[in-house]
PDB file of C-alpha atoms in Angstrom:
ATOM      1  CA  SER A   1       0.000   0.000   0.000  1.00  0.00           C
ATOM      2  CA  ASN A   2       1.010   3.641  -0.492  1.00  0.00           C
ATOM      3  CA  THR A   3       0.912   4.276   3.275  1.00  0.00           C
ATOM      4  CA  LEU A   4       3.308   1.399   3.930  1.00  0.00           C
ATOM      5  CA  ARG A   5       5.659   2.575   1.140  1.00  0.00           C
ATOM      6  CA  THR A   6       5.626   6.124   2.552  1.00  0.00           C
ATOM      7  CA  SER A   7       6.380   4.980   6.119  1.00  0.00           C
ATOM      8  CA  MET A   8       9.176   2.673   4.805  1.00  0.00           C
ATOM      9  CA  ALA A   9      10.643   5.597   2.804  1.00  0.00           C
ATOM     10  CA  GLU A  10      10.526   7.847   5.898  1.00  0.00           C
ATOM     11  CA  ALA A  11      12.163   5.144   8.032  1.00  0.00           C
ATOM     12  CA  ASN A  12      14.869   4.825   5.357  1.00  0.00           C
ATOM     13  CA  SER A  13      15.793   8.536   5.364  1.00  0.00           C
ATOM     14  CA  SER A  14      17.885  10.846   7.524  1.00  0.00           C
ATOM     15  CA  PRO A  15      16.365  13.728   9.545  1.00  0.00           C
ATOM     16  CA  ALA A  16      17.282  17.178   8.167  1.00  0.00           C
ATOM     17  CA  GLY A  17      20.538  18.582   9.548  1.00  0.00           C
ATOM     18  CA  TYR A  18      21.719  15.241  10.943  1.00  0.00           C
ATOM     19  CA  CYS A  19      25.251  14.076  10.313  1.00  0.00           C
ATOM     20  CA  ARG A  20      25.522  10.905   8.176  1.00  0.00           C
ATOM     21  CA  MET A  21      27.980   8.109   8.796  1.00  0.00           C
ATOM     22  CA  ALA A  22      28.364   5.157   6.404  1.00  0.00           C
ATOM     23  CA  ILE A  23      29.243   1.674   7.595  1.00  0.00           C
ATOM     24  CA  PRO A  24      29.409  -1.593   5.598  1.00  0.00           C
ATOM     25  CA  LYS A  25      25.942  -3.125   5.271  1.00  0.00           C
ATOM     26  CA  LYS A  26      26.984  -6.768   5.797  1.00  0.00           C
ATOM     27  CA  GLY A  27      29.875  -9.167   6.369  1.00  0.00           C
ATOM     28  CA  ARG A  28      32.571  -9.351   9.024  1.00  0.00           C
ATOM     29  CA  LEU A  29      33.355  -5.635   8.842  1.00  0.00           C
ATOM     30  CA  TYR A  30      29.662  -4.864   9.517  1.00  0.00           C
ATOM     31  CA  ASP A  31      29.751  -7.043  12.671  1.00  0.00           C
ATOM     32  CA  VAL A  32      32.961  -5.438  13.932  1.00  0.00           C
ATOM     33  CA  CYS A  33      31.693  -1.895  13.190  1.00  0.00           C
ATOM     34  CA  CYS A  34      28.468  -2.568  15.122  1.00  0.00           C
ATOM     35  CA  GLU A  35      30.547  -3.835  18.059  1.00  0.00           C
ATOM     36  CA  MET A  36      32.796  -0.734  17.963  1.00  0.00           C
ATOM     37  CA  LEU A  37      29.840   1.673  17.775  1.00  0.00           C
ATOM     38  CA  LYS A  38      28.121  -0.128  20.648  1.00  0.00           C
ATOM     39  CA  GLY A  39      31.367  -0.024  22.660  1.00  0.00           C
ATOM     40  CA  GLY A  40      31.603   3.693  21.920  1.00  0.00           C
ATOM     41  CA  GLY A  41      28.094   4.283  23.299  1.00  0.00           C
ATOM     42  CA  ILE A  42      26.597   5.022  19.864  1.00  0.00           C
ATOM     43  CA  LYS A  43      23.165   3.429  20.221  1.00  0.00           C
ATOM     44  CA  PHE A  44      20.919   2.592  17.279  1.00  0.00           C
ATOM     45  CA  HIS A  45      18.341   0.087  16.086  1.00  0.00           C
ATOM     46  CA  ARG A  46      18.417  -1.088  12.467  1.00  0.00           C
ATOM     47  CA  GLY A  47      14.978  -2.208  11.322  1.00  0.00           C
ATOM     48  CA  ALA A  48      14.506  -5.206   9.031  1.00  0.00           C
ATOM     49  CA  ARG A  49      15.263  -4.423   5.364  1.00  0.00           C
ATOM     50  CA  LEU A  50      16.317  -0.859   6.265  1.00  0.00           C
ATOM     51  CA  ASP A  51      19.652   0.691   5.273  1.00  0.00           C
ATOM     52  CA  VAL A  52      19.346   3.683   7.600  1.00  0.00           C
ATOM     53  CA  ALA A  53      19.307   3.902  11.412  1.00  0.00           C
ATOM     54  CA  VAL A  54      18.910   7.098  13.462  1.00  0.00           C
ATOM     55  CA  CYS A  55      21.076   7.076  16.607  1.00  0.00           C
ATOM     56  CA  LYS A  56      19.680   7.696  20.086  1.00  0.00           C
ATOM     57  CA  GLY A  57      20.949  10.834  21.844  1.00  0.00           C
ATOM     58  CA  LEU A  58      23.150  12.034  18.942  1.00  0.00           C
ATOM     59  CA  PRO A  59      22.218  13.989  15.769  1.00  0.00           C
ATOM     60  CA  LEU A  60      23.666  11.103  13.745  1.00  0.00           C
ATOM     61  CA  THR A  61      22.221   8.822  11.060  1.00  0.00           C
ATOM     62  CA  LEU A  62      23.990   5.581  10.185  1.00  0.00           C
ATOM     63  CA  VAL A  63      23.758   4.606   6.515  1.00  0.00           C
ATOM     64  CA  PHE A  64      24.487   0.961   5.659  1.00  0.00           C
ATOM     65  CA  LEU A  65      26.167   0.706   2.245  1.00  0.00           C
ATOM     66  CA  PRO A  66      28.281  -1.805   0.296  1.00  0.00           C
ATOM     67  CA  ALA A  67      31.863  -1.391   1.622  1.00  0.00           C
ATOM     68  CA  SER A  68      33.142  -0.857  -1.946  1.00  0.00           C
ATOM     69  CA  ASP A  69      30.920   2.267  -2.382  1.00  0.00           C
ATOM     70  CA  ILE A  70      31.595   4.004   0.947  1.00  0.00           C
ATOM     71  CA  ALA A  71      34.709   5.980  -0.059  1.00  0.00           C
ATOM     72  CA  MET A  72      32.870   7.325  -3.134  1.00  0.00           C
ATOM     73  CA  TYR A  73      29.854   8.445  -1.053  1.00  0.00           C
ATOM     74  CA  VAL A  74      32.135  10.142   1.507  1.00  0.00           C
ATOM     75  CA  GLY A  75      34.254  11.768  -1.225  1.00  0.00           C
ATOM     76  CA  GLU A  76      31.189  13.168  -2.979  1.00  0.00           C
ATOM     77  CA  GLY A  77      29.735  14.498   0.297  1.00  0.00           C
ATOM     78  CA  ASP A  78      26.596  12.331   0.302  1.00  0.00           C
ATOM     79  CA  VAL A  79      27.698  11.126   3.740  1.00  0.00           C
ATOM     80  CA  ASP A  80      29.992  13.035   6.118  1.00  0.00           C
ATOM     81  CA  PHE A  81      32.192  10.167   7.185  1.00  0.00           C
ATOM     82  CA  GLY A  82      32.397   6.405   7.048  1.00  0.00           C
ATOM     83  CA  ILE A  83      34.248   3.200   7.803  1.00  0.00           C
ATOM     84  CA  THR A  84      35.700   1.063   5.010  1.00  0.00           C
ATOM     85  CA  GLY A  85      38.944  -0.624   3.960  1.00  0.00           C
ATOM     86  CA  PHE A  86      41.968   1.541   3.094  1.00  0.00           C
ATOM     87  CA  ASP A  87      42.193  -0.525  -0.138  1.00  0.00           C
ATOM     88  CA  ILE A  88      38.712   0.753  -1.133  1.00  0.00           C
ATOM     89  CA  VAL A  89      39.756   4.352  -0.388  1.00  0.00           C
ATOM     90  CA  GLU A  90      42.834   4.041  -2.612  1.00  0.00           C
ATOM     91  CA  GLU A  91      40.945   2.184  -5.381  1.00  0.00           C
ATOM     92  CA  SER A  92      38.111   4.763  -5.414  1.00  0.00           C
ATOM     93  CA  GLU A  93      40.575   7.624  -6.118  1.00  0.00           C
ATOM     94  CA  VAL A  94      38.375  10.151  -4.303  1.00  0.00           C
ATOM     95  CA  GLU A  95      39.313  13.056  -2.082  1.00  0.00           C
ATOM     96  CA  VAL A  96      38.736  11.999   1.524  1.00  0.00           C
ATOM     97  CA  GLU A  97      40.720  12.427   4.729  1.00  0.00           C
ATOM     98  CA  LYS A  98      41.790   9.406   6.743  1.00  0.00           C
ATOM     99  CA  VAL A  99      40.939  10.149  10.375  1.00  0.00           C
ATOM    100  CA  LEU A 100      41.760   6.896  12.193  1.00  0.00           C
ATOM    101  CA  ASP A 101      43.239   3.449  11.545  1.00  0.00           C
ATOM    102  CA  LEU A 102      40.883   1.032  13.288  1.00  0.00           C
ATOM    103  CA  GLY A 103      43.298  -1.906  13.599  1.00  0.00           C
ATOM    104  CA  ILE A 104      40.719  -4.381  12.232  1.00  0.00           C
ATOM    105  CA  GLY A 105      40.391  -6.205   8.920  1.00  0.00           C
ATOM    106  CA  LYS A 106      44.157  -6.125   8.353  1.00  0.00           C
ATOM    107  CA  CYS A 107      45.275  -7.776   5.111  1.00  0.00           C
ATOM    108  CA  LYS A 108      47.375  -7.162   1.986  1.00  0.00           C
ATOM    109  CA  LEU A 109      46.563  -6.591  -1.650  1.00  0.00           C
ATOM    110  CA  CYS A 110      48.949  -8.883  -3.531  1.00  0.00           C
ATOM    111  CA  VAL A 111      49.984  -9.979  -6.997  1.00  0.00           C
ATOM    112  CA  GLN A 112      49.403 -13.763  -7.060  1.00  0.00           C
ATOM    113  CA  ALA A 113      50.312 -16.382  -9.657  1.00  0.00           C
ATOM    114  CA  GLN A 114      50.136 -20.161  -9.937  1.00  0.00           C
ATOM    115  CA  VAL A 115      52.716 -22.003  -7.836  1.00  0.00           C
ATOM    116  CA  SER A 116      53.327 -24.343 -10.815  1.00  0.00           C
ATOM    117  CA  LYS A 117      54.514 -21.390 -12.969  1.00  0.00           C
ATOM    118  CA  LYS A 118      57.411 -20.675 -10.530  1.00  0.00           C
ATOM    119  CA  ILE A 119      57.264 -16.888 -11.073  1.00  0.00           C
ATOM    120  CA  THR A 120      59.335 -14.947  -8.528  1.00  0.00           C
ATOM    121  CA  ASN A 121      59.666 -11.524 -10.164  1.00  0.00           C
ATOM    122  CA  PRO A 122      56.505  -9.425 -10.756  1.00  0.00           C
ATOM    123  CA  ALA A 123      58.248  -7.825 -13.758  1.00  0.00           C
ATOM    124  CA  ASP A 124      57.869 -11.193 -15.538  1.00  0.00           C
ATOM    125  CA  LEU A 125      54.094 -10.566 -15.495  1.00  0.00           C
ATOM    126  CA  ALA A 126      54.337  -7.176 -17.251  1.00  0.00           C
ATOM    127  CA  GLY A 127      52.513  -7.363 -20.585  1.00  0.00           C
ATOM    128  CA  LYS A 128      50.508 -10.410 -19.467  1.00  0.00           C
ATOM    129  CA  ARG A 129      46.813 -10.826 -18.496  1.00  0.00           C
ATOM    130  CA  ILE A 130      45.823  -9.768 -14.961  1.00  0.00           C
ATOM    131  CA  VAL A 131      42.371 -10.249 -13.407  1.00  0.00           C
ATOM    132  CA  THR A 132      41.346  -8.213 -10.331  1.00  0.00           C
ATOM    133  CA  SER A 133      38.571  -6.423  -8.409  1.00  0.00           C
ATOM    134  CA  PHE A 134      41.022  -3.488  -7.974  1.00  0.00           C
ATOM    135  CA  PRO A 135      41.691  -2.227 -11.544  1.00  0.00           C
ATOM    136  CA  ASN A 136      42.952   1.253 -10.553  1.00  0.00           C
ATOM    137  CA  LEU A 137      45.491   0.027  -7.987  1.00  0.00           C
ATOM    138  CA  THR A 138      46.528  -2.796 -10.321  1.00  0.00           C
ATOM    139  CA  LYS A 139      47.018  -0.391 -13.248  1.00  0.00           C
ATOM    140  CA  LYS A 140      49.067   1.967 -11.071  1.00  0.00           C
ATOM    141  CA  TYR A 141      51.287  -0.960 -10.002  1.00  0.00           C
ATOM    142  CA  PHE A 142      51.787  -2.416 -13.500  1.00  0.00           C
ATOM    143  CA  ASP A 143      52.197   0.992 -15.193  1.00  0.00           C
ATOM    144  CA  VAL A 144      55.595   1.276 -13.480  1.00  0.00           C
ATOM    145  CA  LEU A 145      56.659  -2.182 -14.733  1.00  0.00           C
ATOM    146  CA  ASP A 146      55.246  -1.505 -18.219  1.00  0.00           C
ATOM    147  CA  LYS A 147      57.232   1.728 -18.440  1.00  0.00           C
ATOM    148  CA  GLU A 148      60.451  -0.111 -17.538  1.00  0.00           C
ATOM    149  CA  LYS A 149      59.840  -2.975 -19.981  1.00  0.00           C
ATOM    150  CA  GLY A 150      57.949  -1.230 -22.805  1.00  0.00           C
ATOM    151  CA  THR A 151      54.987  -3.592 -22.397  1.00  0.00           C
ATOM    152  CA  LYS A 152      51.212  -3.122 -22.041  1.00  0.00           C
ATOM    153  CA  THR A 153      49.615  -5.244 -19.310  1.00  0.00           C
ATOM    154  CA  SER A 154      46.005  -6.311 -19.871  1.00  0.00           C
ATOM    155  CA  ILE A 155      43.891  -5.684 -16.745  1.00  0.00           C
ATOM    156  CA  LYS A 156      40.411  -7.184 -16.577  1.00  0.00           C
ATOM    157  CA  PHE A 157      37.899  -6.351 -13.820  1.00  0.00           C
ATOM    158  CA  VAL A 158      35.822  -9.045 -12.110  1.00  0.00           C
ATOM    159  CA  SER A 159      33.688  -8.424  -9.030  1.00  0.00           C
ATOM    160  CA  GLY A 160      34.408 -11.674  -7.164  1.00  0.00           C
ATOM    161  CA  SER A 161      36.030 -15.147  -7.137  1.00  0.00           C
ATOM    162  CA  VAL A 162      39.191 -13.590  -8.568  1.00  0.00           C
ATOM    163  CA  GLU A 163      41.331 -16.537  -7.455  1.00  0.00           C
ATOM    164  CA  ALA A 164      39.621 -18.871  -9.982  1.00  0.00           C
ATOM    165  CA  ALA A 165      40.815 -16.853 -13.010  1.00  0.00           C
ATOM    166  CA  CYS A 166      44.279 -18.463 -13.337  1.00  0.00           C
ATOM    167  CA  GLY A 167      42.979 -22.033 -13.053  1.00  0.00           C
ATOM    168  CA  LEU A 168      40.358 -21.306 -15.732  1.00  0.00           C
ATOM    169  CA  GLY A 169      43.023 -19.940 -18.081  1.00  0.00           C
ATOM    170  CA  LEU A 170      41.540 -16.415 -18.020  1.00  0.00           C
ATOM    171  CA  ALA A 171      44.622 -14.805 -16.478  1.00  0.00           C
ATOM    172  CA  ASP A 172      48.370 -15.214 -16.003  1.00  0.00           C
ATOM    173  CA  ALA A 173      48.075 -13.643 -12.526  1.00  0.00           C
ATOM    174  CA  VAL A 174      45.541 -12.006 -10.225  1.00  0.00           C
ATOM    175  CA  VAL A 175      45.663  -9.060  -7.833  1.00  0.00           C
ATOM    176  CA  ASP A 176      43.563  -9.823  -4.769  1.00  0.00           C
ATOM    177  CA  LEU A 177      43.364  -9.406  -0.984  1.00  0.00           C
ATOM    178  CA  VAL A 178      45.185 -11.943   1.178  1.00  0.00           C
ATOM    179  CA  GLU A 179      44.359 -12.280   4.883  1.00  0.00           C
ATOM    180  CA  THR A 180      45.344 -15.794   5.976  1.00  0.00           C
ATOM    181  CA  GLY A 181      46.159 -17.122   2.487  1.00  0.00           C
ATOM    182  CA  THR A 182      43.866 -20.174   2.806  1.00  0.00           C
ATOM    183  CA  THR A 183      41.733 -19.309  -0.271  1.00  0.00           C
ATOM    184  CA  MET A 184      44.842 -18.422  -2.268  1.00  0.00           C
ATOM    185  CA  ARG A 185      46.649 -21.696  -1.473  1.00  0.00           C
ATOM    186  CA  ALA A 186      43.502 -23.743  -2.171  1.00  0.00           C
ATOM    187  CA  ALA A 187      43.466 -22.202  -5.683  1.00  0.00           C
ATOM    188  CA  GLY A 188      47.127 -23.200  -6.196  1.00  0.00           C
ATOM    189  CA  LEU A 189      48.354 -19.595  -6.053  1.00  0.00           C
ATOM    190  CA  GLU A 190      51.234 -17.884  -4.249  1.00  0.00           C
ATOM    191  CA  VAL A 191      52.150 -14.249  -3.508  1.00  0.00           C
ATOM    192  CA  ILE A 192      54.603 -12.754  -6.011  1.00  0.00           C
ATOM    193  CA  ALA A 193      54.534  -9.176  -4.653  1.00  0.00           C
ATOM    194  CA  ASP A 194      52.662  -6.894  -2.232  1.00  0.00           C
ATOM    195  CA  VAL A 195      50.762  -3.978  -3.750  1.00  0.00           C
ATOM    196  CA  LEU A 196      49.232  -2.404  -0.602  1.00  0.00           C
ATOM    197  CA  GLU A 197      48.792  -3.028   3.127  1.00  0.00           C
ATOM    198  CA  THR A 198      45.248  -2.336   4.232  1.00  0.00           C
ATOM    199  CA  GLU A 199      42.941  -2.265   7.262  1.00  0.00           C
ATOM    200  CA  ALA A 200      39.603  -0.679   8.159  1.00  0.00           C
ATOM    201  CA  VAL A 201      39.807   3.117   8.438  1.00  0.00           C
ATOM    202  CA  LEU A 202      37.533   5.977   9.485  1.00  0.00           C
ATOM    203  CA  ILE A 203      37.419   8.568   6.691  1.00  0.00           C
ATOM    204  CA  LYS A 204      35.739  11.973   6.411  1.00  0.00           C
ATOM    205  CA  ASN A 205      34.702  14.372   3.698  1.00  0.00           C
ATOM    206  CA  PRO A 206      37.091  17.372   3.938  1.00  0.00           C
ATOM    207  CA  GLN A 207      34.114  19.795   3.651  1.00  0.00           C
ATOM    208  CA  THR A 208      31.953  18.202   6.372  1.00  0.00           C
ATOM    209  CA  LYS A 209      30.012  20.687   8.515  1.00  0.00           C
ATOM    210  CA  HIS A 210      29.931  18.214  11.414  1.00  0.00           C
ATOM    211  CA  ALA A 211      33.549  18.438  12.642  1.00  0.00           C
ATOM    212  CA  ASP A 212      32.480  18.702  16.334  1.00  0.00           C
ATOM    213  CA  LEU A 213      30.386  15.542  16.193  1.00  0.00           C
ATOM    214  CA  LEU A 214      33.183  13.760  14.324  1.00  0.00           C
ATOM    215  CA  SER A 215      35.605  14.702  17.149  1.00  0.00           C
ATOM    216  CA  LYS A 216      33.209  13.261  19.725  1.00  0.00           C
ATOM    217  CA  ILE A 217      32.771   9.992  17.766  1.00  0.00           C
ATOM    218  CA  LEU A 218      36.531   9.805  17.236  1.00  0.00           C
ATOM    219  CA  ARG A 219      37.155  10.105  21.003  1.00  0.00           C
ATOM    220  CA  ARG A 220      34.585   7.402  21.691  1.00  0.00           C
ATOM    221  CA  LEU A 221      36.023   4.991  19.119  1.00  0.00           C
ATOM    222  CA  GLU A 222      39.609   5.614  20.257  1.00  0.00           C
ATOM    223  CA  GLY A 223      38.482   5.093  23.858  1.00  0.00           C
ATOM    224  CA  TYR A 224      36.843   1.818  22.924  1.00  0.00           C
ATOM    225  CA  MET A 225      39.951   0.677  20.984  1.00  0.00           C
ATOM    226  CA  VAL A 226      42.146   1.333  24.035  1.00  0.00           C
ATOM    227  CA  SER A 227      39.679  -0.539  26.244  1.00  0.00           C
ATOM    228  CA  THR A 228      39.874  -3.623  24.007  1.00  0.00           C
ATOM    229  CA  GLN A 229      43.689  -3.582  24.075  1.00  0.00           C
ATOM    230  CA  TYR A 230      44.267  -3.030  27.809  1.00  0.00           C
ATOM    231  CA  VAL A 231      43.175  -4.420  31.184  1.00  0.00           C
ATOM    232  CA  MET A 232      43.373  -2.762  34.580  1.00  0.00           C
ATOM    233  CA  LEU A 233      45.583  -4.655  37.055  1.00  0.00           C
ATOM    234  CA  VAL A 234      44.885  -3.895  40.712  1.00  0.00           C
ATOM    235  CA  TYR A 235      47.042  -5.382  43.489  1.00  0.00           C
ATOM    236  CA  ASN A 236      48.216  -4.886  47.065  1.00  0.00           C
ATOM    237  CA  ILE A 237      51.902  -4.795  47.969  1.00  0.00           C
ATOM    238  CA  ALA A 238      54.193  -4.073  50.923  1.00  0.00           C
ATOM    239  CA  THR A 239      55.539  -0.492  50.784  1.00  0.00           C
ATOM    240  CA  ALA A 240      59.107  -1.879  50.921  1.00  0.00           C
ATOM    241  CA  LEU A 241      58.499  -3.804  47.650  1.00  0.00           C
ATOM    242  CA  LEU A 242      56.680  -0.987  45.837  1.00  0.00           C
ATOM    243  CA  GLU A 243      59.672   0.315  43.860  1.00  0.00           C
ATOM    244  CA  LYS A 244      60.517  -3.180  42.617  1.00  0.00           C
ATOM    245  CA  ALA A 245      56.908  -3.781  41.531  1.00  0.00           C
ATOM    246  CA  ASN A 246      56.736  -0.398  39.755  1.00  0.00           C
ATOM    247  CA  SER A 247      59.863  -1.072  37.723  1.00  0.00           C
ATOM    248  CA  ALA A 248      58.578  -4.552  36.742  1.00  0.00           C
ATOM    249  CA  ALA A 249      55.122  -3.241  35.751  1.00  0.00           C
ATOM    250  CA  PRO A 250      55.080   0.552  35.270  1.00  0.00           C
ATOM    251  CA  GLY A 251      51.733   0.529  33.406  1.00  0.00           C
ATOM    252  CA  LYS A 252      50.700   2.621  30.402  1.00  0.00           C
ATOM    253  CA  ARG A 253      51.631   5.984  31.877  1.00  0.00           C
ATOM    254  CA  SER A 254      52.387   5.588  35.583  1.00  0.00           C
ATOM    255  CA  PRO A 255      50.848   3.598  38.470  1.00  0.00           C
ATOM    256  CA  THR A 256      48.027   4.935  40.650  1.00  0.00           C
ATOM    257  CA  ILE A 257      49.080   4.296  44.256  1.00  0.00           C
ATOM    258  CA  THR A 258      46.524   4.365  47.080  1.00  0.00           C
ATOM    259  CA  ALA A 259      47.224   4.209  50.824  1.00  0.00           C
ATOM    260  CA  LEU A 260      45.645   1.344  52.801  1.00  0.00           C
ATOM    261  CA  GLU A 261      44.656   1.310  56.459  1.00  0.00           C
ATOM    262  CA  ASP A 262      47.807  -0.719  57.173  1.00  0.00           C
ATOM    263  CA  PRO A 263      50.625   1.862  56.684  1.00  0.00           C
ATOM    264  CA  ASN A 264      53.020  -0.910  55.549  1.00  0.00           C
ATOM    265  CA  PHE A 265      50.930  -1.711  52.430  1.00  0.00           C
ATOM    266  CA  LYS A 266      49.754   0.098  49.322  1.00  0.00           C
ATOM    267  CA  SER A 267      47.128  -0.646  46.652  1.00  0.00           C
ATOM    268  CA  VAL A 268      48.334  -0.149  43.063  1.00  0.00           C
ATOM    269  CA  SER A 269      46.365   0.198  39.787  1.00  0.00           C
ATOM    270  CA  ILE A 270      48.002   0.007  36.351  1.00  0.00           C
ATOM    271  CA  LEU A 271      46.922  -0.365  32.725  1.00  0.00           C
ATOM    272  CA  VAL A 272      48.589  -3.340  31.058  1.00  0.00           C
ATOM    273  CA  HIS A 273      48.410  -4.537  27.460  1.00  0.00           C
ATOM    274  CA  LYS A 274      46.234  -7.664  27.244  1.00  0.00           C
ATOM    275  CA  LYS A 275      49.095  -9.597  25.610  1.00  0.00           C
ATOM    276  CA  GLU A 276      51.281  -8.971  28.681  1.00  0.00           C
ATOM    277  CA  MET A 277      48.588  -9.522  31.333  1.00  0.00           C
ATOM    278  CA  SER A 278      49.454 -13.060  32.515  1.00  0.00           C
ATOM    279  CA  GLU A 279      53.194 -12.405  32.400  1.00  0.00           C
ATOM    280  CA  LYS A 280      52.870  -9.221  34.506  1.00  0.00           C
ATOM    281  CA  MET A 281      50.570 -10.956  37.011  1.00  0.00           C
ATOM    282  CA  ASP A 282      53.184 -13.728  37.431  1.00  0.00           C
ATOM    283  CA  GLU A 283      55.992 -11.185  37.854  1.00  0.00           C
ATOM    284  CA  LEU A 284      54.040  -9.200  40.472  1.00  0.00           C
ATOM    285  CA  HIS A 285      53.143 -12.408  42.334  1.00  0.00           C
ATOM    286  CA  ASP A 286      56.822 -13.427  42.419  1.00  0.00           C
ATOM    287  CA  ILE A 287      57.819  -9.971  43.730  1.00  0.00           C
ATOM    288  CA  GLY A 288      55.334 -10.383  46.602  1.00  0.00           C
ATOM    289  CA  ALA A 289      52.118  -8.693  45.451  1.00  0.00           C
ATOM    290  CA  THR A 290      48.815 -10.142  46.685  1.00  0.00           C
ATOM    291  CA  ASP A 291      45.110  -9.838  45.742  1.00  0.00           C
ATOM    292  CA  ILE A 292      46.052  -9.303  42.073  1.00  0.00           C
ATOM    293  CA  LEU A 293      42.941  -8.626  39.982  1.00  0.00           C
ATOM    294  CA  ALA A 294      42.618  -8.152  36.197  1.00  0.00           C
ATOM    295  CA  LEU A 295      39.613  -5.980  35.286  1.00  0.00           C
ATOM    296  CA  ASN A 296      38.194  -5.519  31.774  1.00  0.00           C
ATOM    297  CA  LEU A 297      37.504  -1.962  30.596  1.00  0.00           C
ATOM    298  CA  ALA A 298      34.244  -0.885  28.924  1.00  0.00           C
ATOM    299  CA  ASN A 299      35.624   2.348  27.423  1.00  0.00           C
ATOM    300  CA  SER A 300      38.198   5.056  28.208  1.00  0.00           C
ATOM    301  CA  ARG A 301      39.354   8.608  27.549  1.00  0.00           C
ATOM    302  CA  MET A 302      43.120   9.001  27.571  1.00  0.00           C
TER     303      MET A 302
END
């Protein structure tokens, strides 16, 4: 009915004057983005079949888009900022500013060829047939080799299943993303050269009128990132052993030391990287610390 279509259209639009932020509409990056936004206290509800969600308590609309289109939308000013892969930003060749590396979705864009061909030098592929979902980055990479060798590399775009191209005889090599390398090895391919290192990034349109809101969101996301990387260690220790404990585990900046009712003991709080947590707890135990607790953080402002 017309009424239903109108209410769906309204639900799928952004209130006037609200800032718009694009995030990938599906996949692993969508899940991680939702987790980060939730951790940063950015609350929203995405209705079924809707690609827009208005946030609670902030003049912010989330727009769910294909990851490969986000840099273009941000560059053209249709949305103010967004989260996508750095590879997409570079491939889109649009004018955006990178605001924050998010430390997730890390992988590499690589030139890959069949193991059986025993190619070790990417220059040997100049003038040959390359299949990729990243034609601009691939052209930029092979233009340099073509110039040196006087060749013209053929670059063909496909939107997915790039790794099958060599086996089907459609290409001499492919340029594709490699995370763990499982898909690549299963297709009988190996990395010949790295084109680009990539991860998820927060980007903004340089002309955005919502710089203040962006700063607030940036602080929240950075705070959440710190909270996922660190734990708070709290322990009690004899005053005589305090210096030794502090040099073994100085924390992120410096320890917070609190007096206890017993003048011979102190309570100490430090931030420790999650990777070092067990090691530091063992060290403090061996020095003579007691009641050692590791506490997870929900968010932070540093």
